[in-house]
Amino acid sequence: MKKNVEKKLFSLMSGEFFALVMFAFLWVLYINILDTFDAHLTSLENIYAFLLLEFILLQGSIYWYLKWSKVKHNKSYHLSQRQLHVFRWFRRINVLLLCIGLFIYLKNIGYSPITFNGFYLFLYCFALIEYINYYHLRLSYLTSQELKELLHQKGFRRSILARELRNMNN
């Protein structure tokens, strides 16, 4: 049982970290190859949305690493109060950054080229979905067993981190 949990946590950790690194790699590759055709896609606004997404993916990588490390070293599966306080602060920072991102979008809607609006909105929504997935509702169901569970339950379940943050002592 422990090996299965450890394997699952390692998969989640490495998946989030791979996404983090791969998106950064693709972004740099994109800038070097395609930016000469459309400089609007690497505007400060789009870079903001990209960095917001990367920041949230980094939090997910850290979270799953901490969980995996605890299981691997036969410690409690739950994060410590100190670690949960850090994630509580991350959640607050994310809300602020997402609000700033929404303001940026609303400020630029209708005034910027369509490439800003579409690409920015894609990155921003991706970051928002990742935030919701970590800090509120579990949105990712990857295995057939997880999909079956989703179909049999009523609505989405709270994410593991959301449950831990809700149960933490103040």
PDB file of C-alpha atoms in Angstrom:
ATOM      1  CA  MET A   1       0.000   0.000   0.000  1.00  0.00           C
ATOM      2  CA  LYS A   2       2.772   2.437   0.966  1.00  0.00           C
ATOM      3  CA  LYS A   3       4.557   1.772  -2.339  1.00  0.00           C
ATOM      4  CA  ASN A   4       1.353   2.547  -4.294  1.00  0.00           C
ATOM      5  CA  VAL A   5       0.848   5.832  -2.453  1.00  0.00           C
ATOM      6  CA  GLU A   6       4.514   6.709  -2.858  1.00  0.00           C
ATOM      7  CA  LYS A   7       4.342   5.917  -6.579  1.00  0.00           C
ATOM      8  CA  LYS A   8       1.171   8.008  -7.031  1.00  0.00           C
ATOM      9  CA  LEU A   9       2.669  10.982  -5.160  1.00  0.00           C
ATOM     10  CA  PHE A  10       5.900  10.716  -7.141  1.00  0.00           C
ATOM     11  CA  SER A  11       3.874  10.705 -10.349  1.00  0.00           C
ATOM     12  CA  LEU A  12       1.951  13.824  -9.287  1.00  0.00           C
ATOM     13  CA  MET A  13       5.131  15.593  -8.208  1.00  0.00           C
ATOM     14  CA  SER A  14       7.090  14.747 -11.336  1.00  0.00           C
ATOM     15  CA  GLY A  15       4.121  15.561 -13.581  1.00  0.00           C
ATOM     16  CA  GLU A  16       3.730  19.036 -12.122  1.00  0.00           C
ATOM     17  CA  PHE A  17       7.470  19.648 -12.233  1.00  0.00           C
ATOM     18  CA  PHE A  18       7.682  18.377 -15.812  1.00  0.00           C
ATOM     19  CA  ALA A  19       4.869  20.743 -16.826  1.00  0.00           C
ATOM     20  CA  LEU A  20       6.643  23.622 -15.075  1.00  0.00           C
ATOM     21  CA  VAL A  21       9.942  22.970 -16.855  1.00  0.00           C
ATOM     22  CA  MET A  22       8.385  22.085 -20.201  1.00  0.00           C
ATOM     23  CA  PHE A  23       6.233  25.228 -20.333  1.00  0.00           C
ATOM     24  CA  ALA A  24       9.295  27.350 -19.559  1.00  0.00           C
ATOM     25  CA  PHE A  25      11.283  25.518 -22.246  1.00  0.00           C
ATOM     26  CA  LEU A  26       8.500  25.974 -24.808  1.00  0.00           C
ATOM     27  CA  TRP A  27       8.162  29.643 -23.878  1.00  0.00           C
ATOM     28  CA  VAL A  28      11.881  30.276 -24.461  1.00  0.00           C
ATOM     29  CA  LEU A  29      11.759  28.252 -27.669  1.00  0.00           C
ATOM     30  CA  TYR A  30       8.730  30.220 -28.795  1.00  0.00           C
ATOM     31  CA  ILE A  31      10.417  33.545 -28.081  1.00  0.00           C
ATOM     32  CA  ASN A  32      13.494  32.530 -30.063  1.00  0.00           C
ATOM     33  CA  ILE A  33      11.614  31.132 -33.061  1.00  0.00           C
ATOM     34  CA  LEU A  34       8.210  32.718 -33.422  1.00  0.00           C
ATOM     35  CA  ASP A  35       8.374  36.073 -31.697  1.00  0.00           C
ATOM     36  CA  THR A  36       9.794  37.695 -34.818  1.00  0.00           C
ATOM     37  CA  PHE A  37       6.356  37.189 -36.422  1.00  0.00           C
ATOM     38  CA  ASP A  38       4.243  38.593 -33.608  1.00  0.00           C
ATOM     39  CA  ALA A  39       5.819  40.647 -30.823  1.00  0.00           C
ATOM     40  CA  HIS A  40       2.436  41.075 -29.083  1.00  0.00           C
ATOM     41  CA  LEU A  41       2.498  37.509 -27.809  1.00  0.00           C
ATOM     42  CA  THR A  42       5.495  38.294 -25.608  1.00  0.00           C
ATOM     43  CA  SER A  43       4.081  41.512 -24.230  1.00  0.00           C
ATOM     44  CA  LEU A  44       4.529  42.292 -20.547  1.00  0.00           C
ATOM     45  CA  GLU A  45       0.918  41.300 -19.970  1.00  0.00           C
ATOM     46  CA  ASN A  46       1.410  37.865 -21.523  1.00  0.00           C
ATOM     47  CA  ILE A  47       4.659  37.384 -19.621  1.00  0.00           C
ATOM     48  CA  TYR A  48       2.755  38.230 -16.421  1.00  0.00           C
ATOM     49  CA  ALA A  49       0.139  35.562 -17.169  1.00  0.00           C
ATOM     50  CA  PHE A  50       2.853  33.037 -18.029  1.00  0.00           C
ATOM     51  CA  LEU A  51       4.779  33.715 -14.815  1.00  0.00           C
ATOM     52  CA  LEU A  52       1.547  33.457 -12.826  1.00  0.00           C
ATOM     53  CA  LEU A  53       0.926  30.020 -14.316  1.00  0.00           C
ATOM     54  CA  GLU A  54       4.505  28.952 -13.599  1.00  0.00           C
ATOM     55  CA  PHE A  55       4.261  30.230 -10.004  1.00  0.00           C
ATOM     56  CA  ILE A  56       1.138  28.155  -9.373  1.00  0.00           C
ATOM     57  CA  LEU A  57       2.638  25.063 -11.027  1.00  0.00           C
ATOM     58  CA  LEU A  58       5.708  25.496  -8.816  1.00  0.00           C
ATOM     59  CA  GLN A  59       3.466  25.443  -5.751  1.00  0.00           C
ATOM     60  CA  GLY A  60       1.912  22.201  -6.948  1.00  0.00           C
ATOM     61  CA  SER A  61       5.348  20.690  -7.495  1.00  0.00           C
ATOM     62  CA  ILE A  62       6.434  21.700  -4.011  1.00  0.00           C
ATOM     63  CA  TYR A  63       3.218  20.405  -2.452  1.00  0.00           C
ATOM     64  CA  TRP A  64       3.467  16.965  -4.057  1.00  0.00           C
ATOM     65  CA  TYR A  65       7.191  16.804  -3.292  1.00  0.00           C
ATOM     66  CA  LEU A  66       6.487  17.419   0.406  1.00  0.00           C
ATOM     67  CA  LYS A  67       3.758  14.759   0.436  1.00  0.00           C
ATOM     68  CA  TRP A  68       5.958  12.256  -1.430  1.00  0.00           C
ATOM     69  CA  SER A  69       8.930  12.938   0.859  1.00  0.00           C
ATOM     70  CA  LYS A  70       6.842  12.332   3.975  1.00  0.00           C
ATOM     71  CA  VAL A  71       5.528   8.995   2.711  1.00  0.00           C
ATOM     72  CA  LYS A  72       8.955   7.934   1.468  1.00  0.00           C
ATOM     73  CA  HIS A  73      10.494   8.575   4.900  1.00  0.00           C
ATOM     74  CA  ASN A  74       7.610   6.880   6.770  1.00  0.00           C
ATOM     75  CA  LYS A  75       6.322  10.108   8.271  1.00  0.00           C
ATOM     76  CA  SER A  76       2.771  11.375   8.575  1.00  0.00           C
ATOM     77  CA  TYR A  77       1.116  11.884   5.193  1.00  0.00           C
ATOM     78  CA  HIS A  78      -0.182  15.279   6.297  1.00  0.00           C
ATOM     79  CA  LEU A  79       1.838  18.457   6.025  1.00  0.00           C
ATOM     80  CA  SER A  80       3.061  20.140   9.186  1.00  0.00           C
ATOM     81  CA  GLN A  81       1.357  23.252  10.506  1.00  0.00           C
ATOM     82  CA  ARG A  82       4.353  25.309   9.380  1.00  0.00           C
ATOM     83  CA  GLN A  83       4.153  23.937   5.851  1.00  0.00           C
ATOM     84  CA  LEU A  84       0.405  24.543   5.741  1.00  0.00           C
ATOM     85  CA  HIS A  85       0.942  28.156   6.814  1.00  0.00           C
ATOM     86  CA  VAL A  86       3.244  28.605   3.821  1.00  0.00           C
ATOM     87  CA  PHE A  87       0.528  27.249   1.514  1.00  0.00           C
ATOM     88  CA  ARG A  88      -2.041  29.484   3.176  1.00  0.00           C
ATOM     89  CA  TRP A  89       0.184  32.431   2.263  1.00  0.00           C
ATOM     90  CA  PHE A  90       0.617  31.069  -1.260  1.00  0.00           C
ATOM     91  CA  ARG A  91      -3.175  30.933  -1.560  1.00  0.00           C
ATOM     92  CA  ARG A  92      -3.496  34.551  -0.489  1.00  0.00           C
ATOM     93  CA  ILE A  93      -0.731  35.672  -2.860  1.00  0.00           C
ATOM     94  CA  ASN A  94      -2.389  33.728  -5.677  1.00  0.00           C
ATOM     95  CA  VAL A  95      -5.706  35.485  -5.099  1.00  0.00           C
ATOM     96  CA  LEU A  96      -3.959  38.856  -5.242  1.00  0.00           C
ATOM     97  CA  LEU A  97      -2.030  37.917  -8.399  1.00  0.00           C
ATOM     98  CA  LEU A  98      -5.166  36.525 -10.055  1.00  0.00           C
ATOM     99  CA  CYS A  99      -7.053  39.741  -9.238  1.00  0.00           C
ATOM    100  CA  ILE A 100      -4.223  41.776 -10.754  1.00  0.00           C
ATOM    101  CA  GLY A 101      -4.359  39.493 -13.796  1.00  0.00           C
ATOM    102  CA  LEU A 102      -8.104  40.029 -14.162  1.00  0.00           C
ATOM    103  CA  PHE A 103      -7.572  43.783 -13.896  1.00  0.00           C
ATOM    104  CA  ILE A 104      -4.887  43.603 -16.612  1.00  0.00           C
ATOM    105  CA  TYR A 105      -7.249  41.724 -18.890  1.00  0.00           C
ATOM    106  CA  LEU A 106     -10.192  44.058 -18.296  1.00  0.00           C
ATOM    107  CA  LYS A 107      -7.967  47.122 -18.731  1.00  0.00           C
ATOM    108  CA  ASN A 108      -6.685  45.868 -22.081  1.00  0.00           C
ATOM    109  CA  ILE A 109      -9.846  44.352 -23.511  1.00  0.00           C
ATOM    110  CA  GLY A 110     -10.753  46.064 -26.734  1.00  0.00           C
ATOM    111  CA  TYR A 111      -7.579  48.175 -26.752  1.00  0.00           C
ATOM    112  CA  SER A 112      -4.965  45.573 -27.611  1.00  0.00           C
ATOM    113  CA  PRO A 113      -4.502  43.305 -30.597  1.00  0.00           C
ATOM    114  CA  ILE A 114      -6.457  40.060 -30.588  1.00  0.00           C
ATOM    115  CA  THR A 115      -3.210  38.135 -30.036  1.00  0.00           C
ATOM    116  CA  PHE A 116      -2.939  39.702 -26.588  1.00  0.00           C
ATOM    117  CA  ASN A 117      -6.513  38.976 -25.621  1.00  0.00           C
ATOM    118  CA  GLY A 118      -6.565  35.355 -26.792  1.00  0.00           C
ATOM    119  CA  PHE A 119      -3.123  34.262 -25.623  1.00  0.00           C
ATOM    120  CA  TYR A 120      -3.355  36.167 -22.358  1.00  0.00           C
ATOM    121  CA  LEU A 121      -6.789  34.723 -21.656  1.00  0.00           C
ATOM    122  CA  PHE A 122      -5.520  31.187 -22.374  1.00  0.00           C
ATOM    123  CA  LEU A 123      -2.577  31.561 -19.950  1.00  0.00           C
ATOM    124  CA  TYR A 124      -4.661  33.336 -17.312  1.00  0.00           C
ATOM    125  CA  CYS A 125      -7.447  30.730 -17.430  1.00  0.00           C
ATOM    126  CA  PHE A 126      -4.881  27.925 -17.252  1.00  0.00           C
ATOM    127  CA  ALA A 127      -3.402  29.539 -14.115  1.00  0.00           C
ATOM    128  CA  LEU A 128      -6.894  30.028 -12.640  1.00  0.00           C
ATOM    129  CA  ILE A 129      -7.803  26.382 -13.268  1.00  0.00           C
ATOM    130  CA  GLU A 130      -4.567  25.217 -11.635  1.00  0.00           C
ATOM    131  CA  TYR A 131      -5.252  27.480  -8.644  1.00  0.00           C
ATOM    132  CA  ILE A 132      -8.763  26.056  -8.268  1.00  0.00           C
ATOM    133  CA  ASN A 133      -7.402  22.516  -8.689  1.00  0.00           C
ATOM    134  CA  TYR A 134      -4.885  22.950  -5.846  1.00  0.00           C
ATOM    135  CA  TYR A 135      -6.674  25.204  -3.404  1.00  0.00           C
ATOM    136  CA  HIS A 136     -10.372  24.454  -3.860  1.00  0.00           C
ATOM    137  CA  LEU A 137     -11.763  21.616  -5.992  1.00  0.00           C
ATOM    138  CA  ARG A 138     -10.043  18.618  -7.451  1.00  0.00           C
ATOM    139  CA  LEU A 139     -10.396  19.084 -11.198  1.00  0.00           C
ATOM    140  CA  SER A 140      -7.886  16.538 -12.487  1.00  0.00           C
ATOM    141  CA  TYR A 141      -9.001  12.935 -12.807  1.00  0.00           C
ATOM    142  CA  LEU A 142      -6.415  11.009 -14.797  1.00  0.00           C
ATOM    143  CA  THR A 143      -7.023   7.304 -14.304  1.00  0.00           C
ATOM    144  CA  SER A 144     -10.110   5.326 -15.278  1.00  0.00           C
ATOM    145  CA  GLN A 145     -10.696   4.513 -11.596  1.00  0.00           C
ATOM    146  CA  GLU A 146     -10.633   8.223 -10.703  1.00  0.00           C
ATOM    147  CA  LEU A 147     -13.072   8.994 -13.536  1.00  0.00           C
ATOM    148  CA  LYS A 148     -15.424   6.260 -12.287  1.00  0.00           C
ATOM    149  CA  GLU A 149     -15.288   7.759  -8.797  1.00  0.00           C
ATOM    150  CA  LEU A 150     -16.092  11.209 -10.221  1.00  0.00           C
ATOM    151  CA  LEU A 151     -19.129   9.835 -12.061  1.00  0.00           C
ATOM    152  CA  HIS A 152     -20.455   8.137  -8.909  1.00  0.00           C
ATOM    153  CA  GLN A 153     -19.970  11.051  -6.524  1.00  0.00           C
ATOM    154  CA  LYS A 154     -22.124  14.141  -6.483  1.00  0.00           C
ATOM    155  CA  GLY A 155     -19.989  17.002  -7.779  1.00  0.00           C
ATOM    156  CA  PHE A 156     -16.300  17.591  -7.478  1.00  0.00           C
ATOM    157  CA  ARG A 157     -14.463  16.800  -4.253  1.00  0.00           C
ATOM    158  CA  ARG A 158     -12.401  19.343  -2.402  1.00  0.00           C
ATOM    159  CA  SER A 159      -8.715  19.069  -3.208  1.00  0.00           C
ATOM    160  CA  ILE A 160      -6.437  17.416  -0.690  1.00  0.00           C
ATOM    161  CA  LEU A 161      -4.646  20.710  -0.002  1.00  0.00           C
ATOM    162  CA  ALA A 162      -7.979  22.513   0.486  1.00  0.00           C
ATOM    163  CA  ARG A 163      -9.033  19.905   3.045  1.00  0.00           C
ATOM    164  CA  GLU A 164      -5.701  20.168   4.870  1.00  0.00           C
ATOM    165  CA  LEU A 165      -5.884  23.970   4.946  1.00  0.00           C
ATOM    166  CA  ARG A 166      -9.470  23.850   6.216  1.00  0.00           C
ATOM    167  CA  ASN A 167      -8.535  21.425   9.011  1.00  0.00           C
ATOM    168  CA  MET A 168      -5.347  23.172  10.114  1.00  0.00           C
ATOM    169  CA  ASN A 169      -5.104  24.689  13.564  1.00  0.00           C
ATOM    170  CA  ASN A 170      -4.860  28.467  13.614  1.00  0.00           C
TER     171      ASN A 170
END
